[in-house]
JSON list of C-alpha atoms in Angstrom, two decimals:
[
{"chain": "P", "resi": 144, "resn": "MET", "atom": "CA", "xyz": [-7.96, -107.69, 11.19]},
{"chain": "P", "resi": 145, "resn": "SER", "atom": "CA", "xyz": [-4.32, -108.37, 11.40]},
{"chain": "P", "resi": 146, "resn": "GLY", "atom": "CA", "xyz": [-4.32, -111.24, 8.92]},
{"chain": "P", "resi": 147, "resn": "ALA", "atom": "CA", "xyz": [-3.39, -114.89, 9.14]},
{"chain": "P", "resi": 148, "resn": "PHE", "atom": "CA", "xyz": [-0.41, -115.78, 11.27]},
{"chain": "P", "resi": 149, "resn": "ASP", "atom": "CA", "xyz": [0.93, -118.81, 13.01]},
{"chain": "P", "resi": 150, "resn": "ARG", "atom": "CA", "xyz": [1.02, -118.58, 16.78]},
{"chain": "P", "resi": 151, "resn": "PRO", "atom": "CA", "xyz": [4.35, -119.16, 18.44]},
{"chain": "P", "resi": 152, "resn": "ALA", "atom": "CA", "xyz": [4.45, -121.75, 21.19]},
{"chain": "P", "resi": 153, "resn": "ALA", "atom": "CA", "xyz": [4.61, -120.37, 24.72]},
{"chain": "P", "resi": 154, "resn": "SER", "atom": "CA", "xyz": [8.18, -121.56, 25.10]},
{"chain": "P", "resi": 155, "resn": "GLU", "atom": "CA", "xyz": [9.36, -119.64, 22.01]},
{"chain": "P", "resi": 156, "resn": "GLY", "atom": "CA", "xyz": [9.12, -116.23, 23.64]},
{"chain": "P", "resi": 157, "resn": "THR", "atom": "CA", "xyz": [8.33, -114.39, 26.80]},
{"chain": "P", "resi": 158, "resn": "LYS", "atom": "CA", "xyz": [5.53, -112.31, 25.28]},
{"chain": "P", "resi": 159, "resn": "GLU", "atom": "CA", "xyz": [3.11, -115.27, 25.29]},
{"chain": "P", "resi": 160, "resn": "THR", "atom": "CA", "xyz": [3.80, -116.07, 28.94]},
{"chain": "P", "resi": 161, "resn": "THR", "atom": "CA", "xyz": [3.17, -112.49, 30.09]},
{"chain": "P", "resi": 162, "resn": "LEU", "atom": "CA", "xyz": [-0.20, -112.25, 28.33]},
{"chain": "P", "resi": 163, "resn": "GLU", "atom": "CA", "xyz": [-3.37, -113.86, 29.56]},
{"chain": "P", "resi": 164, "resn": "ARG", "atom": "CA", "xyz": [-3.90, -117.19, 27.83]},
{"chain": "P", "resi": 165, "resn": "PRO", "atom": "CA", "xyz": [-6.85, -117.22, 25.44]},
{"chain": "P", "resi": 166, "resn": "THR", "atom": "CA", "xyz": [-10.05, -119.01, 26.38]},
{"chain": "P", "resi": 167, "resn": "LYS", "atom": "CA", "xyz": [-11.25, -121.72, 24.04]},
{"chain": "P", "resi": 168, "resn": "ALA", "atom": "CA", "xyz": [-14.78, -121.24, 22.71]},
{"chain": "P", "resi": 169, "resn": "SER", "atom": "CA", "xyz": [-17.48, -123.81, 23.39]},
{"chain": "P", "resi": 170, "resn": "SER", "atom": "CA", "xyz": [-18.73, -126.47, 20.98]},
{"chain": "P", "resi": 171, "resn": "PRO", "atom": "CA", "xyz": [-18.80, -126.60, 18.00]},
{"chain": "P", "resi": 172, "resn": "PHE", "atom": "CA", "xyz": [-15.97, -124.06, 17.87]},
{"chain": "P", "resi": 173, "resn": "ASN", "atom": "CA", "xyz": [-13.47, -126.12, 19.86]},
{"chain": "P", "resi": 174, "resn": "MET", "atom": "CA", "xyz": [-12.98, -129.06, 17.49]},
{"chain": "P", "resi": 175, "resn": "ASP", "atom": "CA", "xyz": [-9.56, -130.68, 17.12]},
{"chain": "P", "resi": 176, "resn": "ASP", "atom": "CA", "xyz": [-9.96, -130.99, 13.35]},
{"chain": "P", "resi": 177, "resn": "ALA", "atom": "CA", "xyz": [-10.25, -127.21, 12.86]},
{"chain": "P", "resi": 178, "resn": "ASP", "atom": "CA", "xyz": [-7.77, -125.70, 10.42]},
{"chain": "P", "resi": 179, "resn": "LEU", "atom": "CA", "xyz": [-8.03, -122.07, 11.54]},
{"chain": "P", "resi": 180, "resn": "VAL", "atom": "CA", "xyz": [-8.25, -120.21, 14.85]},
{"chain": "P", "resi": 181, "resn": "ILE", "atom": "CA", "xyz": [-10.14, -116.92, 15.09]},
{"chain": "P", "resi": 182, "resn": "LEU", "atom": "CA", "xyz": [-9.02, -114.86, 18.09]},
{"chain": "P", "resi": 183, "resn": "THR", "atom": "CA", "xyz": [-11.51, -112.22, 19.24]},
{"chain": "P", "resi": 184, "resn": "LYS", "atom": "CA", "xyz": [-10.71, -108.90, 20.89]},
{"chain": "P", "resi": 185, "resn": "ASP", "atom": "CA", "xyz": [-11.72, -110.31, 24.29]},
{"chain": "P", "resi": 186, "resn": "ASN", "atom": "CA", "xyz": [-9.21, -113.16, 23.91]},
{"chain": "P", "resi": 187, "resn": "VAL", "atom": "CA", "xyz": [-11.45, -116.08, 22.97]},
{"chain": "P", "resi": 188, "resn": "GLU", "atom": "CA", "xyz": [-10.27, -118.63, 20.40]},
{"chain": "P", "resi": 189, "resn": "PHE", "atom": "CA", "xyz": [-12.74, -120.10, 17.92]},
{"chain": "P", "resi": 190, "resn": "TYR", "atom": "CA", "xyz": [-11.48, -123.24, 16.22]},
{"chain": "P", "resi": 191, "resn": "VAL", "atom": "CA", "xyz": [-13.13, -123.18, 12.80]},
{"chain": "P", "resi": 192, "resn": "HIS", "atom": "CA", "xyz": [-12.97, -124.75, 9.36]},
{"chain": "P", "resi": 193, "resn": "ARG", "atom": "CA", "xyz": [-11.69, -122.65, 6.48]},
{"chain": "P", "resi": 194, "resn": "VAL", "atom": "CA", "xyz": [-13.99, -124.24, 3.94]},
{"chain": "P", "resi": 195, "resn": "ILE", "atom": "CA", "xyz": [-17.11, -123.02, 5.77]},
{"chain": "P", "resi": 196, "resn": "LEU", "atom": "CA", "xyz": [-15.75, -119.49, 6.09]},
{"chain": "P", "resi": 197, "resn": "CYS", "atom": "CA", "xyz": [-14.67, -119.43, 2.43]},
{"chain": "P", "resi": 198, "resn": "ILE", "atom": "CA", "xyz": [-18.09, -120.58, 1.21]},
{"chain": "P", "resi": 199, "resn": "ALA", "atom": "CA", "xyz": [-19.90, -117.99, 3.36]},
{"chain": "P", "resi": 200, "resn": "SER", "atom": "CA", "xyz": [-17.58, -115.01, 2.87]},
{"chain": "P", "resi": 201, "resn": "PRO", "atom": "CA", "xyz": [-15.62, -113.75, -0.13]},
{"chain": "P", "resi": 202, "resn": "ILE", "atom": "CA", "xyz": [-13.61, -111.63, 2.31]},
{"chain": "P", "resi": 203, "resn": "PHE", "atom": "CA", "xyz": [-12.47, -114.67, 4.28]},
{"chain": "P", "resi": 204, "resn": "LYS", "atom": "CA", "xyz": [-11.91, -116.56, 1.01]},
{"chain": "P", "resi": 205, "resn": "THR", "atom": "CA", "xyz": [-9.54, -113.86, -0.25]},
{"chain": "P", "resi": 206, "resn": "MET", "atom": "CA", "xyz": [-7.79, -113.47, 3.08]},
{"chain": "P", "resi": 207, "resn": "LEU", "atom": "CA", "xyz": [-7.31, -117.21, 3.57]},
{"chain": "P", "resi": 208, "resn": "SER", "atom": "CA", "xyz": [-5.99, -117.71, 0.05]},
{"chain": "P", "resi": 209, "resn": "LEU", "atom": "CA", "xyz": [-2.90, -115.63, 0.88]},
{"chain": "P", "resi": 210, "resn": "PRO", "atom": "CA", "xyz": [0.27, -117.74, 1.06]},
{"chain": "P", "resi": 211, "resn": "GLN", "atom": "CA", "xyz": [1.38, -118.88, 4.49]},
{"chain": "P", "resi": 212, "resn": "PRO", "atom": "CA", "xyz": [5.01, -119.08, 5.62]},
{"chain": "P", "resi": 213, "resn": "PRO", "atom": "CA", "xyz": [6.52, -122.49, 4.73]},
{"chain": "P", "resi": 214, "resn": "GLU", "atom": "CA", "xyz": [7.64, -123.12, 8.31]},
{"chain": "P", "resi": 215, "resn": "ALA", "atom": "CA", "xyz": [4.04, -123.00, 9.53]},
{"chain": "P", "resi": 216, "resn": "VAL", "atom": "CA", "xyz": [3.37, -126.03, 11.70]},
{"chain": "P", "resi": 217, "resn": "LEU", "atom": "CA", "xyz": [0.67, -124.81, 14.05]},
{"chain": "P", "resi": 218, "resn": "THR", "atom": "CA", "xyz": [-2.91, -123.97, 13.16]},
{"chain": "P", "resi": 219, "resn": "PRO", "atom": "CA", "xyz": [-2.97, -120.52, 11.54]},
{"chain": "P", "resi": 220, "resn": "SER", "atom": "CA", "xyz": [-4.70, -117.77, 13.47]},
{"chain": "P", "resi": 221, "resn": "VAL", "atom": "CA", "xyz": [-6.61, -114.63, 12.53]},
{"chain": "P", "resi": 222, "resn": "ASP", "atom": "CA", "xyz": [-7.16, -111.79, 15.00]},
{"chain": "P", "resi": 223, "resn": "VAL", "atom": "CA", "xyz": [-10.51, -110.01, 14.60]},
{"chain": "P", "resi": 224, "resn": "SER", "atom": "CA", "xyz": [-11.89, -106.82, 16.12]},
{"chain": "P", "resi": 225, "resn": "GLU", "atom": "CA", "xyz": [-15.21, -108.41, 17.12]},
{"chain": "P", "resi": 226, "resn": "ASP", "atom": "CA", "xyz": [-15.91, -109.67, 20.65]},
{"chain": "P", "resi": 227, "resn": "SER", "atom": "CA", "xyz": [-16.61, -113.33, 21.37]},
{"chain": "P", "resi": 228, "resn": "GLN", "atom": "CA", "xyz": [-20.39, -112.93, 21.73]},
{"chain": "P", "resi": 229, "resn": "THR", "atom": "CA", "xyz": [-20.61, -111.30, 18.30]},
{"chain": "P", "resi": 230, "resn": "MET", "atom": "CA", "xyz": [-18.27, -113.83, 16.68]},
{"chain": "P", "resi": 231, "resn": "GLU", "atom": "CA", "xyz": [-20.12, -116.79, 18.18]},
{"chain": "P", "resi": 232, "resn": "THR", "atom": "CA", "xyz": [-23.46, -115.56, 16.84]},
{"chain": "P", "resi": 233, "resn": "PHE", "atom": "CA", "xyz": [-21.86, -114.77, 13.46]},
{"chain": "P", "resi": 234, "resn": "LEU", "atom": "CA", "xyz": [-20.34, -118.25, 13.23]},
{"chain": "P", "resi": 235, "resn": "ARG", "atom": "CA", "xyz": [-23.50, -120.03, 14.41]},
{"chain": "P", "resi": 236, "resn": "ILE", "atom": "CA", "xyz": [-25.43, -118.38, 11.59]},
{"chain": "P", "resi": 237, "resn": "ILE", "atom": "CA", "xyz": [-23.00, -119.63, 8.92]},
{"chain": "P", "resi": 238, "resn": "TYR", "atom": "CA", "xyz": [-22.31, -123.05, 10.44]},
{"chain": "P", "resi": 239, "resn": "PRO", "atom": "CA", "xyz": [-24.76, -125.96, 10.01]},
{"chain": "P", "resi": 240, "resn": "VAL", "atom": "CA", "xyz": [-26.00, -125.70, 13.61]},
{"chain": "P", "resi": 241, "resn": "ALA", "atom": "CA", "xyz": [-29.16, -124.32, 15.22]},
{"chain": "P", "resi": 242, "resn": "ASP", "atom": "CA", "xyz": [-29.61, -120.60, 14.59]},
{"chain": "P", "resi": 243, "resn": "PRO", "atom": "CA", "xyz": [-28.72, -118.44, 17.58]},
{"chain": "P", "resi": 244, "resn": "GLU", "atom": "CA", "xyz": [-31.20, -116.17, 19.27]},
{"chain": "P", "resi": 245, "resn": "ILE", "atom": "CA", "xyz": [-30.37, -112.47, 19.14]},
{"chain": "P", "resi": 246, "resn": "ARG", "atom": "CA", "xyz": [-31.79, -110.90, 22.29]},
{"chain": "P", "resi": 247, "resn": "SER", "atom": "CA", "xyz": [-30.72, -107.25, 22.17]},
{"chain": "P", "resi": 248, "resn": "LEU", "atom": "CA", "xyz": [-30.52, -104.50, 19.59]},
{"chain": "P", "resi": 249, "resn": "ARG", "atom": "CA", "xyz": [-26.93, -103.75, 20.60]},
{"chain": "P", "resi": 250, "resn": "HIS", "atom": "CA", "xyz": [-25.95, -107.34, 19.90]},
{"chain": "P", "resi": 251, "resn": "LEU", "atom": "CA", "xyz": [-27.93, -107.30, 16.66]},
{"chain": "P", "resi": 252, "resn": "ARG", "atom": "CA", "xyz": [-26.07, -104.18, 15.53]},
{"chain": "P", "resi": 253, "resn": "GLU", "atom": "CA", "xyz": [-22.69, -105.87, 16.20]},
{"chain": "P", "resi": 254, "resn": "VAL", "atom": "CA", "xyz": [-23.64, -109.08, 14.39]},
{"chain": "P", "resi": 255, "resn": "LEU", "atom": "CA", "xyz": [-24.99, -107.15, 11.43]},
{"chain": "P", "resi": 256, "resn": "ALA", "atom": "CA", "xyz": [-21.83, -105.03, 11.30]},
{"chain": "P", "resi": 257, "resn": "ALA", "atom": "CA", "xyz": [-19.74, -108.23, 11.18]},
{"chain": "P", "resi": 258, "resn": "GLY", "atom": "CA", "xyz": [-21.97, -109.63, 8.44]},
{"chain": "P", "resi": 259, "resn": "MET", "atom": "CA", "xyz": [-21.47, -106.50, 6.38]},
{"chain": "P", "resi": 260, "resn": "LYS", "atom": "CA", "xyz": [-17.74, -106.29, 7.12]},
{"chain": "P", "resi": 261, "resn": "TYR", "atom": "CA", "xyz": [-17.10, -109.86, 5.96]},
{"chain": "P", "resi": 262, "resn": "ASP", "atom": "CA", "xyz": [-19.77, -109.70, 3.20]},
{"chain": "P", "resi": 263, "resn": "VAL", "atom": "CA", "xyz": [-21.83, -112.65, 4.43]},
{"chain": "P", "resi": 264, "resn": "PRO", "atom": "CA", "xyz": [-25.37, -112.51, 2.95]},
{"chain": "P", "resi": 265, "resn": "VAL", "atom": "CA", "xyz": [-26.79, -115.16, 5.30]},
{"chain": "P", "resi": 266, "resn": "VAL", "atom": "CA", "xyz": [-25.70, -113.14, 8.37]},
{"chain": "P", "resi": 267, "resn": "ILE", "atom": "CA", "xyz": [-27.15, -109.95, 6.90]},
{"chain": "P", "resi": 268, "resn": "ALA", "atom": "CA", "xyz": [-30.43, -111.75, 6.12]},
{"chain": "P", "resi": 269, "resn": "ALA", "atom": "CA", "xyz": [-30.61, -113.26, 9.63]},
{"chain": "P", "resi": 270, "resn": "SER", "atom": "CA", "xyz": [-29.96, -109.83, 11.15]},
{"chain": "P", "resi": 271, "resn": "ARG", "atom": "CA", "xyz": [-32.62, -108.25, 8.97]},
{"chain": "P", "resi": 272, "resn": "LYS", "atom": "CA", "xyz": [-35.10, -110.93, 10.08]},
{"chain": "P", "resi": 273, "resn": "ALA", "atom": "CA", "xyz": [-34.17, -110.37, 13.74]},
{"chain": "P", "resi": 274, "resn": "LEU", "atom": "CA", "xyz": [-34.61, -106.59, 13.33]},
{"chain": "P", "resi": 275, "resn": "SER", "atom": "CA", "xyz": [-38.20, -107.24, 12.23]},
{"chain": "P", "resi": 276, "resn": "GLN", "atom": "CA", "xyz": [-39.07, -109.04, 15.48]},
{"chain": "P", "resi": 277, "resn": "GLN", "atom": "CA", "xyz": [-42.07, -107.49, 17.14]},
{"chain": "P", "resi": 278, "resn": "ALA", "atom": "CA", "xyz": [-40.36, -107.61, 20.53]},
{"chain": "P", "resi": 279, "resn": "PHE", "atom": "CA", "xyz": [-37.59, -105.26, 19.32]},
{"chain": "P", "resi": 280, "resn": "ILE", "atom": "CA", "xyz": [-40.07, -102.93, 17.63]},
{"chain": "P", "resi": 281, "resn": "GLU", "atom": "CA", "xyz": [-42.25, -102.74, 20.75]},
{"chain": "P", "resi": 282, "resn": "ALA", "atom": "CA", "xyz": [-39.30, -102.29, 23.12]},
{"chain": "P", "resi": 283, "resn": "ASP", "atom": "CA", "xyz": [-37.52, -99.53, 21.18]},
{"chain": "P", "resi": 284, "resn": "PRO", "atom": "CA", "xyz": [-39.14, -98.63, 17.86]},
{"chain": "P", "resi": 285, "resn": "LEU", "atom": "CA", "xyz": [-37.03, -95.50, 17.48]},
{"chain": "P", "resi": 286, "resn": "GLN", "atom": "CA", "xyz": [-33.78, -97.44, 17.69]},
{"chain": "P", "resi": 287, "resn": "VAL", "atom": "CA", "xyz": [-35.12, -100.06, 15.26]},
{"chain": "P", "resi": 288, "resn": "PHE", "atom": "CA", "xyz": [-36.14, -97.23, 12.91]},
{"chain": "P", "resi": 289, "resn": "ALA", "atom": "CA", "xyz": [-32.71, -95.61, 13.09]},
{"chain": "P", "resi": 290, "resn": "LEU", "atom": "CA", "xyz": [-30.87, -98.89, 12.58]},
{"chain": "P", "resi": 291, "resn": "ALA", "atom": "CA", "xyz": [-33.13, -99.85, 9.66]},
{"chain": "P", "resi": 292, "resn": "CYS", "atom": "CA", "xyz": [-32.63, -96.42, 8.04]},
{"chain": "P", "resi": 293, "resn": "THR", "atom": "CA", "xyz": [-28.87, -96.60, 8.48]},
{"chain": "P", "resi": 294, "resn": "LEU", "atom": "CA", "xyz": [-28.82, -99.97, 6.73]},
{"chain": "P", "resi": 295, "resn": "GLY", "atom": "CA", "xyz": [-31.25, -99.06, 3.96]},
{"chain": "P", "resi": 296, "resn": "MET", "atom": "CA", "xyz": [-33.96, -101.41, 5.23]},
{"chain": "P", "resi": 297, "resn": "GLU", "atom": "CA", "xyz": [-36.95, -99.38, 4.07]},
{"chain": "P", "resi": 298, "resn": "ALA", "atom": "CA", "xyz": [-39.73, -101.84, 4.96]},
{"chain": "P", "resi": 299, "resn": "GLU", "atom": "CA", "xyz": [-38.40, -102.37, 8.48]},
{"chain": "P", "resi": 300, "resn": "ALA", "atom": "CA", "xyz": [-37.96, -98.61, 8.94]},
{"chain": "P", "resi": 301, "resn": "LYS", "atom": "CA", "xyz": [-41.60, -97.94, 8.00]},
{"chain": "P", "resi": 302, "resn": "VAL", "atom": "CA", "xyz": [-42.95, -100.51, 10.46]},
{"chain": "P", "resi": 303, "resn": "ALA", "atom": "CA", "xyz": [-40.75, -99.16, 13.27]},
{"chain": "P", "resi": 304, "resn": "ALA", "atom": "CA", "xyz": [-41.61, -95.52, 12.47]},
{"chain": "P", "resi": 305, "resn": "LYS", "atom": "CA", "xyz": [-45.32, -96.28, 12.72]},
{"chain": "P", "resi": 306, "resn": "ALA", "atom": "CA", "xyz": [-44.78, -98.03, 16.05]},
{"chain": "P", "resi": 307, "resn": "ALA", "atom": "CA", "xyz": [-42.72, -95.08, 17.34]},
{"chain": "P", "resi": 308, "resn": "VAL", "atom": "CA", "xyz": [-45.51, -92.67, 16.42]},
{"chain": "P", "resi": 309, "resn": "VAL", "atom": "CA", "xyz": [-48.23, -94.87, 17.94]},
{"chain": "P", "resi": 310, "resn": "GLN", "atom": "CA", "xyz": [-46.20, -95.16, 21.17]},
{"chain": "P", "resi": 311, "resn": "ASN", "atom": "CA", "xyz": [-45.66, -91.37, 21.12]},
{"chain": "P", "resi": 312, "resn": "ARG", "atom": "CA", "xyz": [-41.87, -91.75, 21.20]},
{"chain": "P", "resi": 313, "resn": "VAL", "atom": "CA", "xyz": [-40.97, -89.31, 18.42]},
{"chain": "P", "resi": 314, "resn": "SER", "atom": "CA", "xyz": [-41.48, -85.85, 19.94]},
{"chain": "P", "resi": 315, "resn": "GLY", "atom": "CA", "xyz": [-38.41, -84.81, 21.90]},
{"chain": "P", "resi": 316, "resn": "ALA", "atom": "CA", "xyz": [-36.98, -88.30, 21.69]},
{"chain": "P", "resi": 317, "resn": "THR", "atom": "CA", "xyz": [-33.28, -88.92, 21.92]},
{"chain": "P", "resi": 318, "resn": "CYS", "atom": "CA", "xyz": [-31.60, -91.95, 20.51]},
{"chain": "P", "resi": 319, "resn": "ALA", "atom": "CA", "xyz": [-27.90, -92.13, 19.71]},
{"chain": "P", "resi": 320, "resn": "ASP", "atom": "CA", "xyz": [-28.72, -94.10, 16.58]},
{"chain": "P", "resi": 321, "resn": "LEU", "atom": "CA", "xyz": [-30.79, -91.18, 15.24]},
{"chain": "P", "resi": 322, "resn": "GLU", "atom": "CA", "xyz": [-27.54, -89.26, 14.77]},
{"chain": "P", "resi": 323, "resn": "GLU", "atom": "CA", "xyz": [-26.57, -91.73, 12.07]},
{"chain": "P", "resi": 324, "resn": "ILE", "atom": "CA", "xyz": [-29.67, -91.41, 9.86]},
{"chain": "P", "resi": 325, "resn": "THR", "atom": "CA", "xyz": [-30.05, -89.01, 6.96]},
{"chain": "P", "resi": 326, "resn": "ALA", "atom": "CA", "xyz": [-31.99, -85.77, 7.20]},
{"chain": "P", "resi": 327, "resn": "GLY", "atom": "CA", "xyz": [-34.48, -87.32, 4.77]},
{"chain": "P", "resi": 328, "resn": "GLY", "atom": "CA", "xyz": [-35.10, -90.24, 7.10]},
{"chain": "P", "resi": 329, "resn": "TYR", "atom": "CA", "xyz": [-35.64, -87.93, 10.05]},
{"chain": "P", "resi": 330, "resn": "PHE", "atom": "CA", "xyz": [-37.91, -85.70, 7.97]},
{"chain": "P", "resi": 331, "resn": "ARG", "atom": "CA", "xyz": [-40.12, -88.66, 6.99]},
{"chain": "P", "resi": 332, "resn": "LEU", "atom": "CA", "xyz": [-40.37, -89.69, 10.66]},
{"chain": "P", "resi": 333, "resn": "SER", "atom": "CA", "xyz": [-41.33, -86.13, 11.64]},
{"chain": "P", "resi": 334, "resn": "GLN", "atom": "CA", "xyz": [-43.93, -85.95, 8.86]},
{"chain": "P", "resi": 335, "resn": "LEU", "atom": "CA", "xyz": [-45.46, -89.24, 9.97]},
{"chain": "P", "resi": 336, "resn": "ASN", "atom": "CA", "xyz": [-45.58, -87.94, 13.54]},
{"chain": "P", "resi": 337, "resn": "ARG", "atom": "CA", "xyz": [-47.28, -84.69, 12.44]},
{"chain": "P", "resi": 338, "resn": "THR", "atom": "CA", "xyz": [-49.97, -86.50, 10.46]},
{"chain": "P", "resi": 339, "resn": "ARG", "atom": "CA", "xyz": [-50.69, -88.70, 13.48]},
{"chain": "P", "resi": 340, "resn": "THR", "atom": "CA", "xyz": [-51.28, -85.76, 15.85]}
]
């Protein structure tokens, strides 16, 4: 993150006019009464309320408590490294709106990473719940196992490991996420596979 800054108006410099203008996010992240703009890496602006971010995240609370320049007249902005899909899901979890549906493990990994980065327990809990979905476990139990191991989610890892063994996906399997687990985690998976055969 680059921190909180005020955006210059387009007429104040040529840099703004040469860059692609940001896209405004959809409701509820396009409200006129927002007091902060979050700009994602894919150039989408989320108009949000500081109070909600500060309640949900001690990281945002600390960052947003930093003094702003006195000449600030426009809504302050924070650039983040997350893409708009990840940020929208992250924000929908912490805002008082309907919970979003997480439909892929890749997206789940990104949302969970944001939850951990900004220290937001409700996002971590929602991600953990999503990781336990039977659809994810049936579709790719090995990836669920690896992700659960990486994040220290022992119960979820056990369920996914059993599914991977039952589906015969362990022997000779490749999964990029397996590279991130400990040798102990891989050993337990191998032992479970051996006892099954």
